Coordinates of C-alpha atoms and ligand atoms in Angstrom, one line a residue:
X1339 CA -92.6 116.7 -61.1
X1340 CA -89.4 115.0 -61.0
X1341 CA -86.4 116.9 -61.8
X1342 CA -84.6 115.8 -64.7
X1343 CA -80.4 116.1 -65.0
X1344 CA -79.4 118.4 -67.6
X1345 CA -76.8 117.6 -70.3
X1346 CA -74.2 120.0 -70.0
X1347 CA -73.1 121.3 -73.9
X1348 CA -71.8 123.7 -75.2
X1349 CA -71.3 125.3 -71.9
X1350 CA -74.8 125.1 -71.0
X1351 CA -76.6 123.1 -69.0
X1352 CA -79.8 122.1 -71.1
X1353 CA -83.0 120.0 -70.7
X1354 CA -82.6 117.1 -73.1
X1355 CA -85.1 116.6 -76.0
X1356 CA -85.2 112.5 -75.4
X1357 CA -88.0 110.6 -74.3
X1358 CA -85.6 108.4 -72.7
X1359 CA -85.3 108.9 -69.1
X1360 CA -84.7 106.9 -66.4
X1361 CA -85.0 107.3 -62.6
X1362 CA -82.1 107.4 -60.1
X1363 CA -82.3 106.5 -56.9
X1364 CA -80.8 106.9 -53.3
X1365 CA -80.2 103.0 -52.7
X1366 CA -80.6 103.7 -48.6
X1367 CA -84.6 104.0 -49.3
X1368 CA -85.3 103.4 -53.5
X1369 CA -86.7 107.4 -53.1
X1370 CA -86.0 108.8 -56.5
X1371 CA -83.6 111.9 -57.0
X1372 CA -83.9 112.9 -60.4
X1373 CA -84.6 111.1 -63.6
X1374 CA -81.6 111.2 -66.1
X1375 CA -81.9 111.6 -70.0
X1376 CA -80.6 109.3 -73.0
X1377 CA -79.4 111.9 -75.5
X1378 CA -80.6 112.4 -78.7
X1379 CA -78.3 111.9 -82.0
X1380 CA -78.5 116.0 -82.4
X1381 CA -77.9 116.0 -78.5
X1382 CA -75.0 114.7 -79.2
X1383 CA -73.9 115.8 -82.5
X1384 CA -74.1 119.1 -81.2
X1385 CA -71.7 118.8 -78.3
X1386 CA -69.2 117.0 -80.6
X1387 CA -69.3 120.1 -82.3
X1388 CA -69.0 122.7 -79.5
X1389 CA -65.9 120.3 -78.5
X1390 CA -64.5 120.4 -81.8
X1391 CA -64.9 124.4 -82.0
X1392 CA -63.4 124.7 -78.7
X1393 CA -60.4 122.6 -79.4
X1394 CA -59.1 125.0 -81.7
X1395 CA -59.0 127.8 -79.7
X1396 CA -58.4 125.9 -76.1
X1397 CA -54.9 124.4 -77.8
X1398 CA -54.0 127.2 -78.5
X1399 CA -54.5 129.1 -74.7
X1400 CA -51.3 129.3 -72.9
X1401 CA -50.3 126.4 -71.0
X1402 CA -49.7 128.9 -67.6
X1403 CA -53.8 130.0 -67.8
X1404 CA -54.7 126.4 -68.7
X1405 CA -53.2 125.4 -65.0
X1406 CA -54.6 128.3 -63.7
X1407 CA -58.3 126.8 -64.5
X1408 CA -56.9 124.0 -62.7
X1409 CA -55.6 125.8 -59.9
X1410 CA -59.1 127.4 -59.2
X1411 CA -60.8 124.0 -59.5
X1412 CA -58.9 122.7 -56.6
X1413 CA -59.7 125.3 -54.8
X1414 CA -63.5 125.4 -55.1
X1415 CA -63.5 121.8 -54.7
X1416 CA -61.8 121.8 -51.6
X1417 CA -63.8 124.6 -50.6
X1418 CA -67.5 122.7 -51.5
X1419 CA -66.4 119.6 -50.1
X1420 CA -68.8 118.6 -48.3
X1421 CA -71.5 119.5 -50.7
X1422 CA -70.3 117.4 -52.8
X1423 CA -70.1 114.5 -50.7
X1424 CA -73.3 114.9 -49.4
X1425 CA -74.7 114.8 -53.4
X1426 CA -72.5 111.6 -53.8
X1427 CA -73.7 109.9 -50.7
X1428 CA -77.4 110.7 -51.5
X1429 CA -77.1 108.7 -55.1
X1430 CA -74.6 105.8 -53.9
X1431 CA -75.4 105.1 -50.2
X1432 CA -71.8 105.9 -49.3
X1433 CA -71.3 106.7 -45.9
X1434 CA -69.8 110.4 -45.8
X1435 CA -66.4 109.3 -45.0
X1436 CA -65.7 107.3 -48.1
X1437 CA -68.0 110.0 -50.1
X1438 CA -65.7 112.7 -48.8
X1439 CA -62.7 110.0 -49.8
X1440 CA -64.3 109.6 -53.4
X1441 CA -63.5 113.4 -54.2
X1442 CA -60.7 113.7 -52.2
X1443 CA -58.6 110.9 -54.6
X1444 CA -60.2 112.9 -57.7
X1445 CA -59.2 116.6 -56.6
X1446 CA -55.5 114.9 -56.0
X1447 CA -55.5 114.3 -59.7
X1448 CA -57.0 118.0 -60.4
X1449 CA -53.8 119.1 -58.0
X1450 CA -52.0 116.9 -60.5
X1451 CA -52.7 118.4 -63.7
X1452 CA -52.2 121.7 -62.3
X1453 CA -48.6 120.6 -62.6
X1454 CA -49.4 121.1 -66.8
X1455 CA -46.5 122.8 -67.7
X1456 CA -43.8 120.6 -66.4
X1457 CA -45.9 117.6 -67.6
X1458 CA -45.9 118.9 -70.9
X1459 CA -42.1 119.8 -71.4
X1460 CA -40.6 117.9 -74.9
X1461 CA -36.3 116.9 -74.9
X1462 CA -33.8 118.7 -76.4
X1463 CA -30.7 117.5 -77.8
X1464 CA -28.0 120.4 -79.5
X1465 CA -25.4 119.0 -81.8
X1466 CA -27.0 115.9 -82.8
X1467 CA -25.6 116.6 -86.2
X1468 CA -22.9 119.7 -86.8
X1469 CA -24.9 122.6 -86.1
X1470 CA -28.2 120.4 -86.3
X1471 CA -30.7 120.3 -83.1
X1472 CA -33.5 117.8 -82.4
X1473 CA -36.4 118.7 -79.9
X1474 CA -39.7 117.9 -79.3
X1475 CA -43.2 118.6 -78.4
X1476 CA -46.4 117.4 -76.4
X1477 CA -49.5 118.7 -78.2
X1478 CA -52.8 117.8 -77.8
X1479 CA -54.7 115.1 -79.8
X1480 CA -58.4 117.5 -80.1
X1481 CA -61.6 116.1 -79.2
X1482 CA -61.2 112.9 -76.6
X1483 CA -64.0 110.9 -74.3
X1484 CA -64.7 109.2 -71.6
X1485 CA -67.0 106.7 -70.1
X1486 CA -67.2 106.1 -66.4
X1487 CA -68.7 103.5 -64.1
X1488 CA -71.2 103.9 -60.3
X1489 CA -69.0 103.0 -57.9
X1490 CA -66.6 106.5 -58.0
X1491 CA -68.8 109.3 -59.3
X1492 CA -66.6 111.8 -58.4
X1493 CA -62.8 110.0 -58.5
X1494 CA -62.6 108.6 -61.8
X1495 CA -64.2 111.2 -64.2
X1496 CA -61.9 113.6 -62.5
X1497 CA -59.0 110.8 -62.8
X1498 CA -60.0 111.8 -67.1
X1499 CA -61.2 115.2 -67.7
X1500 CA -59.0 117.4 -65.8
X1501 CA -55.7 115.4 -67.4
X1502 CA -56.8 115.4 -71.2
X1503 CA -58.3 119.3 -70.8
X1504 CA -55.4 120.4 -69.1
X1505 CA -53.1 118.7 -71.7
X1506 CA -55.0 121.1 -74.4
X1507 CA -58.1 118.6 -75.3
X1508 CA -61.4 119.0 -75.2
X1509 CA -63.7 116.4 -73.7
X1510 CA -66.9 114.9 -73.9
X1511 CA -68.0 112.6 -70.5
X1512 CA -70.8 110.3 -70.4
X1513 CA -70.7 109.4 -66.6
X1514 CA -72.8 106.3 -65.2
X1515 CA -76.8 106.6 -65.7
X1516 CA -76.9 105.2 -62.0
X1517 CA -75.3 108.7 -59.9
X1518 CA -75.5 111.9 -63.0
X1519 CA -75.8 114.3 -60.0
X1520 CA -71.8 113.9 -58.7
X1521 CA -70.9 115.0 -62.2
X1522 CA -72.9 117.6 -63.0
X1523 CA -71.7 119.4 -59.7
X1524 CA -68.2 119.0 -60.7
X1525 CA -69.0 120.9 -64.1
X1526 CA -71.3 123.4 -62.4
X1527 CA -67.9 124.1 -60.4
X1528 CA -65.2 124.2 -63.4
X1529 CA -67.7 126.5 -64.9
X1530 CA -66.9 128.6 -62.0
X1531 CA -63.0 127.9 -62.2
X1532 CA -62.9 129.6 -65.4
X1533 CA -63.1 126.8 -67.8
X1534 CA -64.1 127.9 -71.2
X1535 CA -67.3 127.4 -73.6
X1536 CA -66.8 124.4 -74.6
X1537 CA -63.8 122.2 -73.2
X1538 CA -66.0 119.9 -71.2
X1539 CA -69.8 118.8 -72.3
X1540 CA -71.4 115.8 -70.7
X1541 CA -74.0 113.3 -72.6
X1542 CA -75.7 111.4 -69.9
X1543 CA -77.2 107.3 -71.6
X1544 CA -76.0 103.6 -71.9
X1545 CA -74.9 101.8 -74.8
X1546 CA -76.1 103.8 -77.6
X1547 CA -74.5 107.0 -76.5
X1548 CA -71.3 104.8 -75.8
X1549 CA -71.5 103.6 -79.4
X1550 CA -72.0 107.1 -80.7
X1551 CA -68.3 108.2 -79.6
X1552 CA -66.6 105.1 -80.0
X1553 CA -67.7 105.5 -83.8
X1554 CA -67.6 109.4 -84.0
X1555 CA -64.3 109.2 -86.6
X1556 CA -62.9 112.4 -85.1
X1557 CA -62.9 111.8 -81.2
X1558 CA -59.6 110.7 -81.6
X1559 CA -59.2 108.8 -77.9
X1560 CA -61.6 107.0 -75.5
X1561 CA -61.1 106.4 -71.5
X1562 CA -63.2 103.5 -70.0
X1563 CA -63.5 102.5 -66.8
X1564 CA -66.2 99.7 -65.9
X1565 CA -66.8 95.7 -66.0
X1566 CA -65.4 93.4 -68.0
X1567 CA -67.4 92.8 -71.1
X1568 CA -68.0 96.1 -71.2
X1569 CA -64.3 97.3 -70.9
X1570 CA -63.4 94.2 -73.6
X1571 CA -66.5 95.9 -76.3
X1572 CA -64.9 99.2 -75.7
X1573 CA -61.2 98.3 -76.3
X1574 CA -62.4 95.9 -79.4
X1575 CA -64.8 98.7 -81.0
X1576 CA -62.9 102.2 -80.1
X1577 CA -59.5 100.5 -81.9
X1578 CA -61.6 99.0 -84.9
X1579 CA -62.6 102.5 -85.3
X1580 CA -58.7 103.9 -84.8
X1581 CA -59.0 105.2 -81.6
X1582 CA -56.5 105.1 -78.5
X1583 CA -58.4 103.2 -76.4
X1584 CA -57.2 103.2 -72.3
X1585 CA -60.1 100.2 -70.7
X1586 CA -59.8 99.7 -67.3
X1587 CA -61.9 97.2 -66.2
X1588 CA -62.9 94.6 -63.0
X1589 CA -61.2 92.7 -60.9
X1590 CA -60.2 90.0 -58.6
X1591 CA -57.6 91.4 -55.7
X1592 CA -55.8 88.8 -53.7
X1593 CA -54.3 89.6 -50.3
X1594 CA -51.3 86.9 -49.1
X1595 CA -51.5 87.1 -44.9
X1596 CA -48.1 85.6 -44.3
X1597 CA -47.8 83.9 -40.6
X1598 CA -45.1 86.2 -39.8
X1599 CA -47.7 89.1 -39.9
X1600 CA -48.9 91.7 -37.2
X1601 CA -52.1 89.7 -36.8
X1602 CA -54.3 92.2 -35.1
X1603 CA -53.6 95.0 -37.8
X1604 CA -53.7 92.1 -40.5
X1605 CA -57.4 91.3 -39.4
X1606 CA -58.6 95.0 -39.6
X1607 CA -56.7 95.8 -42.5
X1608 CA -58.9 92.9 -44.0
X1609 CA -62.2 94.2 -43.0
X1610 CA -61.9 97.5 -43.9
X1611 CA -60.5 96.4 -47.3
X1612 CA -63.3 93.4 -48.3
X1613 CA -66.6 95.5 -47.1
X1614 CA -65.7 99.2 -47.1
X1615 CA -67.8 101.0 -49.6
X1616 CA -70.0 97.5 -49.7
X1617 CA -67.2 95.8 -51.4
X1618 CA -67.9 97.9 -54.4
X1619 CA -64.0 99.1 -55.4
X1620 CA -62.3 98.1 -57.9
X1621 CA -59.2 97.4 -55.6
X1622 CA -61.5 96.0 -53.2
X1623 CA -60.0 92.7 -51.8
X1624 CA -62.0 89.6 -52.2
X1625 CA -59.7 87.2 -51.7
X1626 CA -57.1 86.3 -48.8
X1627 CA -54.8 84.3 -49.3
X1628 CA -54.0 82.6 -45.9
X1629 CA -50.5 81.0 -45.6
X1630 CA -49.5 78.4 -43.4
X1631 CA -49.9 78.8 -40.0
X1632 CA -52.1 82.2 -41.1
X1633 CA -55.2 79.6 -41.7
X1634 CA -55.6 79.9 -37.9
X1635 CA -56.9 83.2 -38.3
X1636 CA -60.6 83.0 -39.8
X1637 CA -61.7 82.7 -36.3
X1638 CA -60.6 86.1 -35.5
X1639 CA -61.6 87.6 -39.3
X1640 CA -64.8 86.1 -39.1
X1641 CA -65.1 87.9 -35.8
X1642 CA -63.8 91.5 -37.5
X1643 CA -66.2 91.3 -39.9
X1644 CA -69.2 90.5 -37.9
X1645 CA -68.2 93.8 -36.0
X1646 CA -69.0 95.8 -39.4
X1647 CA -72.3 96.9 -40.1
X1648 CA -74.0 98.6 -43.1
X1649 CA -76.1 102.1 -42.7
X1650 CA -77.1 105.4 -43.8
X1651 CA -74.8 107.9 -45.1
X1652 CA -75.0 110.0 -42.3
X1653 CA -74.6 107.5 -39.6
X1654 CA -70.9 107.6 -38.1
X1655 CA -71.2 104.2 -36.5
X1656 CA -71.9 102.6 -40.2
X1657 CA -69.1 101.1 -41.8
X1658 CA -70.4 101.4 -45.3
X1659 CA -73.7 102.0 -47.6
X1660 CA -76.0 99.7 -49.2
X1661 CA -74.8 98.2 -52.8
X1662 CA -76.2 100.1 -55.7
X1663 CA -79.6 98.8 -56.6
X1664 CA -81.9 96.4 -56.3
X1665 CA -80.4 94.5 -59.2
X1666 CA -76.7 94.2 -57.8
X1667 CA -78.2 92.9 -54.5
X1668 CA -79.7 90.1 -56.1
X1669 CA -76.8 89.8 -58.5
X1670 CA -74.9 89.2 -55.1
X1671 CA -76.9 87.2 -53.4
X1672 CA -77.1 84.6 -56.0
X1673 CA -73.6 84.5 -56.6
X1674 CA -73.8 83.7 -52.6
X1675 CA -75.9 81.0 -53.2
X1676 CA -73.6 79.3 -55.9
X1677 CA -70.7 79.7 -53.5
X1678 CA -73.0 77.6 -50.9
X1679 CA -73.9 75.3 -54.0
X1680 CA -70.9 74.6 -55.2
X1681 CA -69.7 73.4 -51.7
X1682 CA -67.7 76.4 -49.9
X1683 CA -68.5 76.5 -46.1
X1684 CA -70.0 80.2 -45.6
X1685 CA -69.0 81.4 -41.9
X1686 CA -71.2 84.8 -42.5
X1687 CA -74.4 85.4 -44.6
X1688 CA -74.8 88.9 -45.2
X1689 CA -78.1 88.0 -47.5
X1690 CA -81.1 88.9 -44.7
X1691 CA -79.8 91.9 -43.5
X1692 CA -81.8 94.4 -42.1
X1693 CA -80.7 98.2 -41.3
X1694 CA -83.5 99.8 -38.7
X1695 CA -85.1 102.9 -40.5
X1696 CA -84.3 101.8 -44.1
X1697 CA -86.6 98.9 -44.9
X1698 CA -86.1 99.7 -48.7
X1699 CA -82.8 100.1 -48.7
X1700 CA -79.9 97.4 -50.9
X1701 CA -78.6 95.8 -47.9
X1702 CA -76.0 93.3 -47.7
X1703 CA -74.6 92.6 -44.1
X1704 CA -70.5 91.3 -44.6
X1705 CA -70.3 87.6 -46.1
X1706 CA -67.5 85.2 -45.6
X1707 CA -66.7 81.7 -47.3
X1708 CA -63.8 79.9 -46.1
X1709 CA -62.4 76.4 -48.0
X1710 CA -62.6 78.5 -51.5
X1711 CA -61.2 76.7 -54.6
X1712 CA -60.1 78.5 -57.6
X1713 CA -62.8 76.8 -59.7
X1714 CA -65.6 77.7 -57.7
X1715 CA -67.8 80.6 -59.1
X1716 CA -67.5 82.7 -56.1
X1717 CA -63.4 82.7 -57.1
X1718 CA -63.5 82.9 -60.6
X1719 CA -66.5 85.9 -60.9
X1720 CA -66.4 89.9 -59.5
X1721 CA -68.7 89.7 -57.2
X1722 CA -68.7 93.2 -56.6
X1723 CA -70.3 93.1 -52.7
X1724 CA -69.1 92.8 -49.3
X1725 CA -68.1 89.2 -49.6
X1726 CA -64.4 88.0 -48.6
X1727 CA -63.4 84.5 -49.9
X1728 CA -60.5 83.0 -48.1
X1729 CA -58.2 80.2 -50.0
X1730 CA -56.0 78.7 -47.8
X1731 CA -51.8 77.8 -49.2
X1732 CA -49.2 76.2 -47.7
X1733 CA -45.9 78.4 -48.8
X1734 CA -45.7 81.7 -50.2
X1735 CA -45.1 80.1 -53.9
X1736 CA -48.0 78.7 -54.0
X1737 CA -49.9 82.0 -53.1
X1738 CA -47.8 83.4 -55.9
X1739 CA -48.5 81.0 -58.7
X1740 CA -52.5 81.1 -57.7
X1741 CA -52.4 84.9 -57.8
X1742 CA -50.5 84.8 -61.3
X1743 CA -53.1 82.1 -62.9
X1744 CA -55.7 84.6 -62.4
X1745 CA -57.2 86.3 -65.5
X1746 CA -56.9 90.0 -63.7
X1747 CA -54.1 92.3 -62.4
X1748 CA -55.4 95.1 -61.0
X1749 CA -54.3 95.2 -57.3
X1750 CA -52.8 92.7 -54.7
X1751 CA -51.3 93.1 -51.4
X1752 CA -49.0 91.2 -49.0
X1753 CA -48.9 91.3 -45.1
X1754 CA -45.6 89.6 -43.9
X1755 CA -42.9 90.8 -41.4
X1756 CA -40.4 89.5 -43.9
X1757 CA -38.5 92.0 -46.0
X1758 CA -37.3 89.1 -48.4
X1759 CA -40.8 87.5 -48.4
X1760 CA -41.8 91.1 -49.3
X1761 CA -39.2 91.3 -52.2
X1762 CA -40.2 87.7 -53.6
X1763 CA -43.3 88.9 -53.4
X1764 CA -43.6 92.3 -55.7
X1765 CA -41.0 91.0 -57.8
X1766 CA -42.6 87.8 -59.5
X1767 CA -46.6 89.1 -58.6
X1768 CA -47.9 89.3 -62.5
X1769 CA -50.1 92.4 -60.9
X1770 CA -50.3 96.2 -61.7
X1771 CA -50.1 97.8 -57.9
X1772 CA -49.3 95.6 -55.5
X1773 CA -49.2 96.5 -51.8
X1774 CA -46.8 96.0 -48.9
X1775 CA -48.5 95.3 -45.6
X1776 CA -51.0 98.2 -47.1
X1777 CA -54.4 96.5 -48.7
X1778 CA -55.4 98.9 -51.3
X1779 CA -52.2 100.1 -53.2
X1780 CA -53.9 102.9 -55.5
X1781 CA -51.0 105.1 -56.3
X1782 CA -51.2 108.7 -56.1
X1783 CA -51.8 110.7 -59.5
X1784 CA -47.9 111.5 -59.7
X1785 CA -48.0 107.7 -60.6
X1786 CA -50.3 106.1 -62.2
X1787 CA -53.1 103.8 -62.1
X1788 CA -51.1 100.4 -63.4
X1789 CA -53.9 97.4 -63.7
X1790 CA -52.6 94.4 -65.6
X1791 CA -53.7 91.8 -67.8
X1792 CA -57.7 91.5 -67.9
X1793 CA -58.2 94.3 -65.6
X1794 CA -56.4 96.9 -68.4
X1795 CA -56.7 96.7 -72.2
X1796 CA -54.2 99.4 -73.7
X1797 CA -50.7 100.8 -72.6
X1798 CA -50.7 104.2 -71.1
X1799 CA -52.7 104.4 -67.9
X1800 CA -54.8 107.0 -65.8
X1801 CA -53.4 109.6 -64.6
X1802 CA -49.8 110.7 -64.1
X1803 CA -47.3 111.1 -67.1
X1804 CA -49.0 108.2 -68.7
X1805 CA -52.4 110.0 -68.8
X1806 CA -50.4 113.5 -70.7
X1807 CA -48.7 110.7 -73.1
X1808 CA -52.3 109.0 -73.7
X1809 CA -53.5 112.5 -74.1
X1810 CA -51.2 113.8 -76.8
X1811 CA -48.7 113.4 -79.5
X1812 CA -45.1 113.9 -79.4
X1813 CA -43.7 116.4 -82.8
X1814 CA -40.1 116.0 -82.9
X1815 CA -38.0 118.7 -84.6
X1816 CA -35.0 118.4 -86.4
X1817 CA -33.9 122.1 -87.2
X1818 CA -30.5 123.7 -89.2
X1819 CA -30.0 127.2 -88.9
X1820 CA -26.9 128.1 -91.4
X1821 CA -24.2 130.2 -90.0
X1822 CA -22.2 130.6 -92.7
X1823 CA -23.1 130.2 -96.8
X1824 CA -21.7 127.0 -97.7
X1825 CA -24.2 124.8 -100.1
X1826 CA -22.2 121.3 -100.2
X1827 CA -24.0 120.0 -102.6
X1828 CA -27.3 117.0 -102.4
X1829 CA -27.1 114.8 -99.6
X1830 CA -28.4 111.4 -100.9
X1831 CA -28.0 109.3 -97.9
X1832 CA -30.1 109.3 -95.2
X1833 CA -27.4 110.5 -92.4
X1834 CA -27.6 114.1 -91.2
X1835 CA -24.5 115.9 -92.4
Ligands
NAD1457 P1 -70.5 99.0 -66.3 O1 -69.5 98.4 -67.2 O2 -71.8 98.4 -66.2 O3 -70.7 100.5 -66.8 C1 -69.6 101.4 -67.0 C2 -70.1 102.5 -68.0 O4 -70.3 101.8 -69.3 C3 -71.3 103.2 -67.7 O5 -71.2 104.6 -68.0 C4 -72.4 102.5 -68.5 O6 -73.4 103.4 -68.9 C5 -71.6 102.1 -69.8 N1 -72.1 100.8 -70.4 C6 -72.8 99.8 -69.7 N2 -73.1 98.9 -70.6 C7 -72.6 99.2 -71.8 C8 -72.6 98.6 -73.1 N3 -73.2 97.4 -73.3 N4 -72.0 99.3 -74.1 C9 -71.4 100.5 -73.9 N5 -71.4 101.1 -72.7 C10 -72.0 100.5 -71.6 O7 -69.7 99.1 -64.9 P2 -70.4 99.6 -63.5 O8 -71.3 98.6 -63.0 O9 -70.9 101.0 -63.6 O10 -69.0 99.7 -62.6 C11 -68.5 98.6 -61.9 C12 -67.4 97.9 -62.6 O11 -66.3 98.9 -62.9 C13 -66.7 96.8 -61.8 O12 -66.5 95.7 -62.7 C14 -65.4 97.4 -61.3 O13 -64.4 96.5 -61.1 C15 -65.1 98.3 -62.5 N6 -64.2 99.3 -62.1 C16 -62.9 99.2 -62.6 C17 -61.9 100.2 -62.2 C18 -60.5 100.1 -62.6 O14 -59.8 101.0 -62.5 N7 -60.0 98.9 -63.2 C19 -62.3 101.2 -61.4 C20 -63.6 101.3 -61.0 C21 -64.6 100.4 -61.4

């Protein structure tokens, strides 16, 4: 019999009741790895509860033992690795290098919030009236949850769980239906770190286990990250129901190849960028901006990207996996089609490729489409595959102002040798993390993760001091302690005295 993914609640792992299950697969050869449940209402009333109990004595555990957990998660994270990464690539089709690079960026993050105590320190001002001080503290909101999308099973529920649990919350994850198994071996190891009964229980489902926490009225904040539409229902439903709602959603990420450029480190920087992990990042680029004489390079990119190859996990010589499923390969591929219908000159067709030994497997060998126009499909839609669309500007303005009249904002990057170019550049780019002469600016969890416009709905981001504010509330004190026993009578203004 297939083996079914537990839910993990109450500090449990437990078979789910549902007759809801559905398969997930290794997309190198459709074989199926486990079948994953929908959970019940009482599935999932019950681990609001346990989260709830849990809250109230988890807030109260000293901060010091609450980074400890932490600590120790690193550590047996580091020191499983591999395992991991082998779990990750087996239900994604990552090759083991990018798997290994999915949990590395997450157990930075866990590093990160091992850092608690300083994250968590409140201001203090003495005197702000005679003999009257004002401080303040971070304390935690209670029950918070997150929702998290295929493409980094490992990375971004750690960039959510670790942050809000070491902040004093306790959290409820409902990871992506498509890889369950990357999860569940991250809570099978903060088990093992130490972390209470409780702090963390996982609901595996879709929509209707979405819906039950964004309308639960005491799961007081909600992290998404995933597509568009869904990221746009998320933000609309979890503040209609007076959450705090962080939605991190898709993208479109531009890189501007100024002429000035190194060209050679230009041209791989572009192919590892477009069709590493099968163009399936969120800060994947899938657009380059060529400028001026720049345009003379698709030649040479076209030539960089034929040299990339899709292939198993475990074959060093593969540059990356196969896309998700069946479904997002087609998805792709017709989105290739319109690109070729609505007149862009494809240079590469990645739609009939074939990787020896995995006749099953979601492959899609690198595309490219040169003469791209902003109101082509191919430009306007996340395609979400290893295809690179390259728009061609005269002056670095105009790269700018097309960049800017895109609907999203999560990455961009620049290539120039030009320090003033550069300046221009990240100064006027409407765009959360923009890169210098580096293609996929994700900043490390001392910063934050700062997508803009219709790649973020909310304020405070992932990670870094943003992630603690999104995580808590700020109490501010205002405290007299008489020294001597004068009573000067009501004060009715509203000035200290
Ligand atoms: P998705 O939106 O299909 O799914 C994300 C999560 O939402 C999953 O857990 C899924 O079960 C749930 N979900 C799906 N449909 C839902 C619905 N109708 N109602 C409620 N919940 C629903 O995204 P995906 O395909 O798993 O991930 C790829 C997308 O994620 C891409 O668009 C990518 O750009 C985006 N992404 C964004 C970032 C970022 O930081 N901005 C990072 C990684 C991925």
């Amino acid at each position: 019999m297939t083996k079914r993914v537990p839910l993990f609640i109450d500090g449990e792992f437990v078979q789910s009741q549902s007759e809801q299950f559905i398969p997930v697969t290794n997309p190198a050869t459709q074989e199926v790895l486990c079948e994953v449940p929908f959970a019940t209402q009482s599935e999932m009333e019950a681990a609001y509860e346990s989260a709830k109990a849990a809250f109230e004595t988890w807030k109260e555990t000293p901060i010091s033992d609450r980074a400890r957990v932490m600590m120790r998660y690193q550590a047996l994270l580091k020191e499983h690795h591999d395992e991991i990464a082998e779990i990750l690539s087996s239900e994604t089709g990552k090759t083991f290098e990018d798997a290994k690079g999915d949990l590395w960026r997450g157990i930075e993050v866990v590093e990160h919030a091992a850092n608690i105590p300083s994250l968590m320190m409140g201001e203090t001002v003495e005197n702000v009236a005679r003999e009257i001080d004002t401080y303040s503290y971070i304390q935690p909101l209670g029950v918070c949850a997150g929702i998290t999308p295929f493409n980094f099973p490992a990375m971004i529920p750690l960039w959510m769980y670790p942050m809000a649990i070491a902040s004093g919350n306790t959290f409820i994850l409902k990871p992506s239906e498509q890889d369950p198994l990357t999860p569940m071996r991250l809570a099978e190891l903060f088990v093992e770190a130490g972390a209470p009964k409780g702090v963390l229980q996982i609901l595996h489902g879709g929509k209707e286990q979405v819906d039950f926490l964004l309308h639960h009225e005491d799961i007081r904040a909600i992290s998404f990250v995933g597509s568009v539409p869904v990221g746009q229902y998320i933000y609309k439903t979890g503040t209609d129901n007076m959450k705090r709602v962080q939605s991190f959603a898709g993208a479109k990420n531009h890189m501007v190849v100024m002429p000035d450029a190194a060209k050679q480190r230009v041209i791989n920087n572009i192919a590892g960028a477009s069709v590493g992990a099968a163009g399936q990042r969120c800060m994947a680029i899938s657009v380059t901006v060529l400028v001026g004489e720049a345009r003379e390079w698709k030649h040479e990119i076209k030539e960089a990207l034929m040299q990339a190859r899709p292939g198993a996990w475990n074959d060093p010589g593969a540059s990356y996996g196969p896309v998700i499923s069946p479904q997002a390969k087609e998805r792709i591929c017709g989105l290739i089609q319109k690109g070729v219908d609505e007149g862009a000159e494809l240079l590469l067709d990645g739609r009939d490729c074939v990787v020896e030994g995995y006749p099953d497997g979601n492959w899609v060998g690198p595309t490219l489409f040169a003469g791209v126009k902003p109101e082509m499909t191919i430009y306007q839609e996340e395609i979400f595959g290893p295809v690179l669309c390259l728009v061609e500007v005269d002056t670095l303005d105009e790269a700018i102002e097309l960049i800017n009249n895109s609907p999203y904002g999560n990455g961009t990057s620049m290539f120039t040798a030009s320090g003033a170019a550069a300046r221009k550049f990240q100064h006027e780019i409407e765009v959360g993390q923009v890169g210098i002469n580096i293609p996929i600016p994700v900043p490390l969890p001392f910063f934050s993760f700062t997508g803009w416009k219709g790649s973020f709905y909310g304020d405070q981001h992932a990670y870094g001091k943003q992630a603690v504010r999104f995580y808590t509330e700020t109490k501010t004190v205002t405290a007299r302690w008489f020294n001597e026993d004068i009573e000067s009578g009501p004060n009715f203004s509203i000035n200290l005295k």
